[in-house]
C-alpha cells in the first residue's frame, strides 16, 4: 500500500490555503494510502514564539485536523516532537546537506529577510533537513503538500539520494503530491494576490482563517483585490495578468470540483463571483467549525488520539533511524 506523510506547523491560525492545498488531499488519501500526518511543532521553533502559545496552538491544530476529517481509525495522527527519531535523523541529514543549498531555499530567503540574516535562527536555515527527516523516516512514497513546498520536496529527494549514494540504500526517495494548477495548490492572499496566503502573514484582511465567522469571510472576500477590467471577458482565469480574479476562480473551482475556466464561464462581473465564492467558503467551513467546537470541549480524547498516533509513528520511525545510524557508521549501543 502506498505510504503518505505530511505535516502542518502550529504557527498562528490555520488558513484556507492550508485546507485547500494540503488538508483536503490528506483527508482523501486516508482511504487509499497508509497515511501518517503530524503537527510539526519543532518547525514552529524556527521563528520567535511563546511557550504557552505553542502548546495551545499544537492542541488546536490537532483538534482542527480531526474536525476537518482526519479519522484516527484510518490514519496515524501525531505530534512531531513525540517521536524523537525526527531530530535524530535531522542531524544525519544536516550532515548530508550543504550550507549553500540550504541558503538557496526560498522560505529561508523570505523569512530571514524580515528580521535580517544576523538575527534569523539557525533552525530556520536548517529546518528543510528536519522536514526531509520527517518524510524519509516513514518510507513515504508520496507527500501531499501545497505548491510552496515544492522546493523543500526537491531537496528531500536530493538528500535521500545523496545519503543512499554515500552510505548505501537506506531511504525511500519520495514524490511530492501537489494539487493540479487551479485546484488549490497555491491560494493567494486576498489583498496581495501575488503573494501566497499564509498563517503568519501580517495581512489578516487578506487571509481567510479556518475559524473566521461567516461575516468576516464575506467581508474579506468581497473586499478582495481584483482589477479595473469591466469588459465582457473580465472574469477569466489568467493568474499572471489577473492574479486577484484568478485566485477567486481557483478557490471556487476547488471547492465546487470544477476547473477555473468552467467557473469563469458563469460570470461576467466580479460582484457575483465574490458573493458565490464567499458563500462556498462559508459552507465549506461551517461543519468543520461546528465539529471543532465539539472536539475542543474534550481535550482528553484528542490527547488520547495523539498518544496512540505517537506510539505507531515511533515504531516505524525508530526502525528507520536505527537503519540510518548503522549505515552512516554510528556504533550501535552494546
Ligand atoms: N497559500 C497556500 N496555498 C496552498 N497550500 C498552502 N499551504 C500553506 N499555505 C498554502 C500548505 O499547507 C501545508 C501546511 O503548511 P505549513 O504549516 O507547513 O507551513 P507553510 O507552508 O509555511 O504555511 P503557512 O500557512 O504559510 O505557514 P507559516 O505562516 O507558519 O509559514 C503545506 O503543505 C503547505 O504547502
Tab-separated table of C-alpha atoms and ligand atoms in Angstrom:
chain	number	residue	atom	x	y	z
A	1	UNK	CA	0.000	0.000	0.000
A	2	UNK	CA	1.249	3.494	-0.792
A	3	UNK	CA	2.572	5.311	2.264
A	4	UNK	CA	1.980	9.059	2.606
A	5	UNK	CA	3.315	11.543	5.151
A	6	UNK	CA	2.702	15.230	5.641
A	7	UNK	CA	2.809	17.851	8.376
A	8	UNK	CA	1.481	21.246	9.336
A	9	UNK	CA	3.093	23.834	11.585
A	10	UNK	CA	1.264	25.094	14.676
A	11	UNK	CA	2.183	28.672	13.827
A	12	UNK	CA	-0.753	31.044	14.010
A	13	UNK	CA	-4.251	30.167	12.909
A	14	UNK	CA	-4.758	27.665	10.085
A	15	UNK	CA	-5.937	29.320	6.883
A	16	UNK	CA	-7.859	28.451	3.741
A	17	UNK	CA	-4.681	27.738	1.739
A	18	UNK	CA	-3.631	25.088	4.264
A	19	UNK	CA	-7.008	23.432	3.809
A	20	UNK	CA	-7.322	23.617	0.011
A	21	UNK	CA	-3.647	22.988	-0.709
A	22	UNK	CA	-2.951	20.209	1.768
A	23	UNK	CA	-5.618	19.077	4.230
A	24	UNK	CA	-8.155	18.257	1.516
A	25	UNK	CA	-5.676	15.776	-0.011
A	26	UNK	CA	-4.781	14.411	3.430
A	27	UNK	CA	-8.421	13.603	4.103
A	28	UNK	CA	-8.943	11.986	0.687
A	29	UNK	CA	-5.780	9.876	0.959
A	30	UNK	CA	-6.902	8.180	4.171
A	31	UNK	CA	-8.909	5.720	2.087
A	32	UNK	CA	-6.259	4.799	-0.439
A	33	UNK	CA	-2.973	5.023	1.473
A	34	UNK	CA	-1.266	4.214	4.757
A	35	UNK	CA	-1.342	7.817	5.925
A	36	UNK	CA	0.866	9.489	8.554
A	37	UNK	CA	0.109	13.111	9.455
A	38	UNK	CA	1.787	15.245	12.077
A	39	UNK	CA	1.654	18.620	13.739
A	40	UNK	CA	5.235	19.743	13.219
A	41	UNK	CA	5.777	21.639	16.455
A	42	UNK	CA	9.592	21.538	16.139
A	43	UNK	CA	9.331	23.516	12.900
A	44	UNK	CA	7.459	26.224	14.790
A	45	UNK	CA	10.589	26.839	16.895
A	46	UNK	CA	12.347	28.310	13.879
A	47	UNK	CA	10.569	31.641	14.418
A	48	UNK	CA	10.026	33.569	17.672
A	49	UNK	CA	7.044	32.441	19.745
A	50	UNK	CA	5.688	31.987	23.224
A	51	UNK	CA	5.902	28.578	25.003
A	52	UNK	CA	2.314	28.543	26.286
A	53	UNK	CA	1.038	29.659	22.892
A	54	UNK	CA	2.941	26.876	21.156
A	55	UNK	CA	1.443	24.243	23.473
A	56	UNK	CA	-2.029	25.577	22.910
A	57	UNK	CA	-1.570	26.014	19.129
A	58	UNK	CA	-0.377	22.401	18.869
A	59	UNK	CA	-3.559	21.126	20.548
A	60	UNK	CA	-5.698	23.492	18.488
A	61	UNK	CA	-4.116	22.275	15.270
A	62	UNK	CA	-4.524	18.595	16.185
A	63	UNK	CA	-8.171	19.211	17.120
A	64	UNK	CA	-8.755	21.115	13.893
A	65	UNK	CA	-7.267	18.291	11.822
A	66	UNK	CA	-9.705	15.849	13.407
A	67	UNK	CA	-12.573	18.314	12.917
A	68	UNK	CA	-11.644	18.720	9.254
A	69	UNK	CA	-11.988	14.991	8.664
A	70	UNK	CA	-8.884	13.085	9.738
A	71	UNK	CA	-10.055	9.824	11.249
A	72	UNK	CA	-7.701	8.118	13.734
A	73	UNK	CA	-9.027	4.748	12.570
A	74	UNK	CA	-7.866	5.464	9.019
A	75	UNK	CA	-4.666	7.461	9.574
A	76	UNK	CA	-1.887	7.960	12.120
A	77	UNK	CA	-2.032	11.449	13.616
A	78	UNK	CA	0.760	12.537	15.956
A	79	UNK	CA	2.859	15.418	17.218
A	80	UNK	CA	6.349	15.562	15.704
A	81	UNK	CA	8.202	16.141	18.999
A	82	UNK	CA	6.630	12.975	20.468
A	83	UNK	CA	8.786	10.943	18.075
A	84	UNK	CA	12.483	11.503	18.926
A	85	UNK	CA	13.690	9.916	15.670
A	86	UNK	CA	12.773	13.145	13.821
A	87	UNK	CA	15.557	15.163	15.471
A	88	UNK	CA	17.940	12.201	15.415
A	89	UNK	CA	17.709	11.765	11.655
A	90	UNK	CA	17.513	15.524	11.021
A	91	UNK	CA	21.107	15.738	12.269
A	92	UNK	CA	22.227	12.999	9.891
A	93	UNK	CA	20.613	14.924	7.034
A	94	UNK	CA	22.100	18.248	8.161
A	95	UNK	CA	25.435	16.476	7.808
A	96	UNK	CA	24.363	15.349	4.330
A	97	UNK	CA	23.187	18.772	3.125
A	98	UNK	CA	25.450	21.682	2.295
A	99	UNK	CA	25.262	25.219	3.676
A	100	UNK	CA	24.935	26.563	0.129
A	101	UNK	CA	21.876	24.506	-0.764
A	102	UNK	CA	20.129	25.469	2.476
A	103	UNK	CA	20.784	29.161	1.790
A	104	UNK	CA	19.129	28.849	-1.604
A	105	UNK	CA	15.751	27.831	-0.116
A	106	UNK	CA	13.125	30.458	-0.915
A	107	UNK	CA	11.487	30.236	2.528
A	108	UNK	CA	14.839	30.921	4.189
A	109	UNK	CA	15.388	33.928	1.925
A	110	UNK	CA	11.850	35.285	2.527
A	111	UNK	CA	11.628	34.687	6.254
A	112	UNK	CA	15.224	35.680	7.106
A	113	UNK	CA	14.785	38.886	5.081
A	114	UNK	CA	12.153	40.084	7.583
A	115	UNK	CA	14.455	40.489	10.592
A	116	UNK	CA	17.792	40.146	8.792
A	117	UNK	CA	20.086	37.119	8.421
A	118	UNK	CA	22.084	38.024	11.533
A	119	UNK	CA	19.051	37.610	13.809
A	120	UNK	CA	17.457	34.656	11.976
A	121	UNK	CA	17.551	31.414	13.921
A	122	UNK	CA	19.951	28.742	12.746
A	123	UNK	CA	16.997	26.348	12.854
A	124	UNK	CA	15.259	28.408	10.160
A	125	UNK	CA	18.172	27.707	7.844
A	126	UNK	CA	18.404	24.036	8.796
A	127	UNK	CA	14.746	23.098	9.052
A	128	UNK	CA	14.407	21.713	5.497
A	129	UNK	CA	16.697	18.900	6.751
A	130	UNK	CA	14.238	18.274	9.597
A	131	UNK	CA	11.416	18.240	7.071
A	132	UNK	CA	13.369	15.759	4.964
A	133	UNK	CA	13.792	13.596	8.078
A	134	UNK	CA	10.033	13.803	8.782
A	135	UNK	CA	9.424	12.286	5.363
A	136	UNK	CA	12.144	9.672	4.936
A	137	UNK	CA	11.557	8.226	8.413
A	138	UNK	CA	8.231	6.818	7.235
A	139	UNK	CA	9.459	5.458	3.878
A	140	UNK	CA	6.841	7.774	2.373
A	141	UNK	CA	6.066	7.240	-1.321
A	142	UNK	CA	4.124	10.475	-1.660
A	143	UNK	CA	3.978	13.736	0.240
A	144	UNK	CA	0.729	15.706	-0.157
A	145	UNK	CA	1.654	19.412	0.129
A	146	UNK	CA	0.838	22.804	-1.339
A	147	UNK	CA	2.878	24.234	-4.182
A	148	UNK	CA	5.044	26.354	-1.809
A	149	UNK	CA	6.658	23.155	-0.536
A	150	UNK	CA	7.827	22.008	-3.989
A	151	UNK	CA	11.409	23.210	-3.406
A	152	UNK	CA	11.656	21.522	0.009
A	153	UNK	CA	10.428	18.280	-1.528
A	154	UNK	CA	13.076	18.506	-4.234
A	155	UNK	CA	15.691	18.987	-1.512
A	156	UNK	CA	14.332	15.968	0.373
A	157	UNK	CA	14.755	13.844	-2.756
A	158	UNK	CA	18.297	15.170	-3.257
A	159	UNK	CA	19.296	14.454	0.352
A	160	UNK	CA	17.779	10.965	0.349
A	161	UNK	CA	19.566	10.120	-2.906
A	162	UNK	CA	22.876	11.571	-1.665
A	163	UNK	CA	22.656	9.655	1.617
A	164	UNK	CA	21.870	6.412	-0.256
A	165	UNK	CA	24.759	7.040	-2.641
A	166	UNK	CA	27.241	7.723	0.181
A	167	UNK	CA	26.182	5.107	2.707
A	168	UNK	CA	24.153	2.503	0.797
A	169	UNK	CA	20.449	2.151	0.131
A	170	UNK	CA	18.699	3.438	3.278
A	171	UNK	CA	15.873	5.845	2.442
A	172	UNK	CA	12.982	5.699	0.020
A	173	UNK	CA	13.044	8.701	-2.348
A	174	UNK	CA	9.587	10.330	-2.099
A	175	UNK	CA	7.464	12.157	-4.673
A	176	UNK	CA	5.548	15.346	-3.973
A	177	UNK	CA	1.788	15.237	-4.460
A	178	UNK	CA	0.723	18.775	-5.301
A	179	UNK	CA	-2.772	19.768	-6.496
A	180	UNK	CA	-3.033	20.495	-10.237
A	181	UNK	CA	-2.964	24.119	-11.424
A	182	UNK	CA	-6.167	25.897	-10.460
A	183	UNK	CA	-7.030	23.294	-7.829
A	184	UNK	CA	-5.944	24.998	-4.610
A	185	UNK	CA	-2.235	24.239	-4.656
A	186	UNK	CA	-1.383	27.915	-4.228
A	187	UNK	CA	-4.121	30.029	-2.650
A	188	UNK	CA	-3.091	33.665	-2.797
A	189	UNK	CA	-3.512	36.494	-0.296
A	190	UNK	CA	-6.792	38.326	-0.983
A	191	UNK	CA	-5.198	41.749	-0.548
A	192	UNK	CA	-1.896	40.982	-2.261
A	193	UNK	CA	-2.770	38.280	-4.771
A	194	UNK	CA	0.794	37.851	-5.982
A	195	UNK	CA	1.764	36.558	-2.539
A	196	UNK	CA	0.573	33.247	-1.091
A	197	UNK	CA	-1.962	33.220	1.717
A	198	UNK	CA	-0.153	32.419	4.954
A	199	UNK	CA	-0.989	31.687	8.602
A	200	UNK	CA	1.641	34.015	9.950
A	201	UNK	CA	1.289	36.806	7.408
A	202	UNK	CA	0.839	40.380	8.556
A	203	UNK	CA	-2.207	40.686	6.277
A	204	UNK	CA	-5.186	39.391	8.297
A	205	UNK	CA	-7.604	41.040	5.825
A	206	UNK	CA	-6.038	39.053	3.016
A	207	UNK	CA	-6.201	35.732	4.869
A	208	UNK	CA	-9.293	33.592	5.433
A	209	UNK	CA	-8.683	31.790	8.692
A	210	UNK	CA	-10.479	28.481	9.183
A	211	UNK	CA	-12.017	29.851	12.402
A	212	UNK	CA	-13.310	33.089	10.829
A	213	UNK	CA	-17.024	33.647	11.262
A	214	UNK	CA	-19.259	33.946	8.170
A	215	UNK	CA	-19.404	37.748	8.360
A	216	UNK	CA	-15.614	38.068	8.354
A	217	UNK	CA	-15.290	35.594	5.496
A	218	UNK	CA	-17.843	37.518	3.416
A	219	UNK	CA	-16.205	40.847	4.178
A	220	UNK	CA	-12.708	39.640	3.332
A	221	UNK	CA	-13.772	38.016	0.059
A	222	UNK	CA	-15.969	40.938	-1.015
A	223	UNK	CA	-13.031	43.285	-0.458
A	224	UNK	CA	-10.565	41.024	-2.277
A	225	UNK	CA	-8.314	42.983	-4.619
A	226	UNK	CA	-9.189	42.369	-8.284
A	227	UNK	CA	-8.547	44.817	-11.173
A	228	UNK	CA	-10.240	47.561	-13.161
A	229	UNK	CA	-11.322	45.471	-16.192
A	230	UNK	CA	-15.023	45.713	-16.902
A	231	UNK	CA	-15.281	44.224	-20.399
A	232	UNK	CA	-17.377	41.145	-21.206
A	233	UNK	CA	-14.408	38.825	-20.618
A	234	UNK	CA	-13.225	40.472	-17.377
A	235	UNK	CA	-13.862	37.246	-15.470
A	236	UNK	CA	-11.240	34.872	-16.840
A	237	UNK	CA	-8.536	32.619	-15.468
A	238	UNK	CA	-5.174	34.212	-16.121
A	239	UNK	CA	-3.021	34.094	-12.956
A	240	UNK	CA	-0.204	36.208	-14.441
A	241	UNK	CA	-2.350	39.076	-15.820
A	242	UNK	CA	-5.301	38.811	-13.398
A	243	UNK	CA	-3.997	37.349	-10.121
A	244	UNK	CA	-6.874	38.536	-7.901
A	245	UNK	CA	-9.721	37.248	-10.075
A	246	UNK	CA	-7.844	34.039	-10.862
A	247	UNK	CA	-7.385	33.407	-7.149
A	248	UNK	CA	-11.136	33.666	-6.547
A	249	UNK	CA	-11.789	31.350	-9.509
A	250	UNK	CA	-9.228	28.899	-8.142
A	251	UNK	CA	-10.868	28.905	-4.700
A	252	UNK	CA	-14.416	28.471	-6.038
A	253	UNK	CA	-13.340	25.839	-8.574
A	254	UNK	CA	-11.507	23.804	-5.930
A	255	UNK	CA	-14.427	23.854	-3.529
A	256	UNK	CA	-17.040	23.000	-6.177
A	257	UNK	CA	-14.975	20.393	-8.050
A	258	UNK	CA	-14.802	22.299	-11.352
A	259	UNK	CA	-11.985	23.915	-13.317
A	260	UNK	CA	-11.391	27.681	-13.027
A	261	UNK	CA	-12.360	28.091	-16.706
A	262	UNK	CA	-15.670	26.326	-16.120
A	263	UNK	CA	-16.357	28.601	-13.139
A	264	UNK	CA	-15.367	31.731	-15.105
A	265	UNK	CA	-17.863	30.860	-17.849
A	266	UNK	CA	-20.697	31.507	-15.387
A	267	UNK	CA	-19.800	35.152	-14.621
A	268	UNK	CA	-19.386	38.492	-16.359
A	269	UNK	CA	-18.942	40.650	-13.232
A	270	UNK	CA	-16.765	40.421	-10.132
A	271	UNK	CA	-19.535	41.083	-7.568
A	272	UNK	CA	-21.476	37.837	-8.145
A	273	UNK	CA	-18.213	35.848	-8.350
A	274	UNK	CA	-17.159	37.233	-4.971
A	275	UNK	CA	-20.584	36.593	-3.422
A	276	UNK	CA	-20.617	32.959	-4.605
A	277	UNK	CA	-17.016	32.384	-3.532
A	278	UNK	CA	-17.799	33.743	-0.077
A	279	UNK	CA	-20.899	31.504	0.244
A	280	UNK	CA	-18.928	28.451	-0.877
A	281	UNK	CA	-16.181	29.123	1.697
A	282	UNK	CA	-18.718	29.736	4.484
A	283	UNK	CA	-20.496	26.463	3.623
A	284	UNK	CA	-17.212	24.590	3.483
A	285	UNK	CA	-16.025	25.816	6.867
A	286	UNK	CA	-19.294	25.752	8.870
A	287	UNK	CA	-19.329	21.974	9.561
A	288	UNK	CA	-15.591	21.983	10.351
A	289	UNK	CA	-16.067	24.813	12.843
A	290	UNK	CA	-19.052	23.068	14.472
A	291	UNK	CA	-17.127	19.801	14.808
A	292	UNK	CA	-14.118	21.707	16.163
A	293	UNK	CA	-16.242	23.193	18.951
A	294	UNK	CA	-17.425	19.696	19.941
A	295	UNK	CA	-13.943	18.178	19.940
A	296	UNK	CA	-12.350	21.122	21.724
A	297	UNK	CA	-14.654	20.519	24.680
A	298	UNK	CA	-12.998	17.103	25.155
A	299	UNK	CA	-9.212	17.656	25.002
A	300	UNK	CA	-8.565	14.329	26.760
A	301	UNK	CA	-9.926	12.453	23.723
A	302	UNK	CA	-7.678	14.418	21.393
A	303	UNK	CA	-4.676	13.718	23.652
A	304	UNK	CA	-5.538	10.009	23.537
A	305	UNK	CA	-5.564	10.037	19.733
A	306	UNK	CA	-2.166	11.757	19.740
A	307	UNK	CA	-0.719	9.223	22.197
A	308	UNK	CA	-1.827	6.293	20.072
A	309	UNK	CA	-0.555	8.056	16.950
A	310	UNK	CA	2.861	8.678	18.506
A	311	UNK	CA	3.127	5.035	19.525
A	312	UNK	CA	2.562	3.794	15.960
A	313	UNK	CA	4.762	6.556	14.485
A	314	UNK	CA	7.564	5.697	16.910
A	315	UNK	CA	7.563	2.049	15.839
A	316	UNK	CA	8.055	2.938	12.177
A	317	UNK	CA	10.406	5.889	12.703
A	318	UNK	CA	12.712	4.243	15.266
A	319	UNK	CA	13.389	1.358	12.864
A	320	UNK	CA	14.337	3.754	10.045
A	321	UNK	CA	16.523	5.828	12.367
A	322	UNK	CA	18.391	2.700	13.502
A	323	UNK	CA	18.923	1.729	9.851
A	324	UNK	CA	20.256	5.199	9.005
A	325	UNK	CA	22.576	5.350	12.045
A	326	UNK	CA	24.013	1.973	11.203
A	327	UNK	CA	24.513	2.972	7.563
A	328	UNK	CA	26.366	6.193	8.438
A	329	UNK	CA	28.708	4.366	10.804
A	330	UNK	CA	27.409	5.120	14.301
A	331	UNK	CA	28.294	2.318	16.699
A	332	UNK	CA	25.119	0.619	17.946
A	333	UNK	CA	24.722	0.721	21.748
A	334	UNK	CA	26.045	-2.511	23.309
B	1	LIG	N1	-1.484	29.562	0.419
B	1	LIG	C1	-1.405	28.242	0.340
B	1	LIG	N2	-1.973	27.590	-0.702
B	1	LIG	C2	-1.914	26.227	-0.773
B	1	LIG	N3	-1.292	25.463	0.149
B	1	LIG	C3	-0.720	26.075	1.195
B	1	LIG	N4	-0.054	25.626	2.264
B	1	LIG	C4	0.323	26.663	3.035
B	1	LIG	N5	-0.096	27.819	2.504
B	1	LIG	C5	-0.747	27.484	1.341
B	1	LIG	C6	0.197	24.205	2.535
B	1	LIG	O1	-0.269	23.913	3.840
B	1	LIG	C7	0.544	22.867	4.393
B	1	LIG	C8	0.944	23.215	5.792
B	1	LIG	O2	1.768	24.378	5.757
B	1	LIG	P1	2.827	24.618	6.903
B	1	LIG	O3	2.150	24.770	8.178
B	1	LIG	O4	3.836	23.531	6.858
B	1	LIG	O5	3.591	25.936	6.570
B	1	LIG	P2	3.633	26.894	5.352
B	1	LIG	O6	3.691	26.156	4.057
B	1	LIG	O7	4.728	27.862	5.580
B	1	LIG	O8	2.185	27.540	5.502
B	1	LIG	P3	1.796	28.936	6.070
B	1	LIG	O9	0.333	28.948	6.302
B	1	LIG	O10	2.347	29.987	5.178
B	1	LIG	O11	2.515	28.941	7.486
B	1	LIG	P4	3.533	29.946	8.131
B	1	LIG	O12	2.867	31.266	8.063
B	1	LIG	O13	3.695	29.422	9.507
B	1	LIG	O14	4.807	29.901	7.329
B	1	LIG	C9	1.730	22.696	3.455
B	1	LIG	O15	1.538	21.526	2.689
B	1	LIG	C10	1.684	23.909	2.597
B	1	LIG	O16	2.204	23.678	1.302
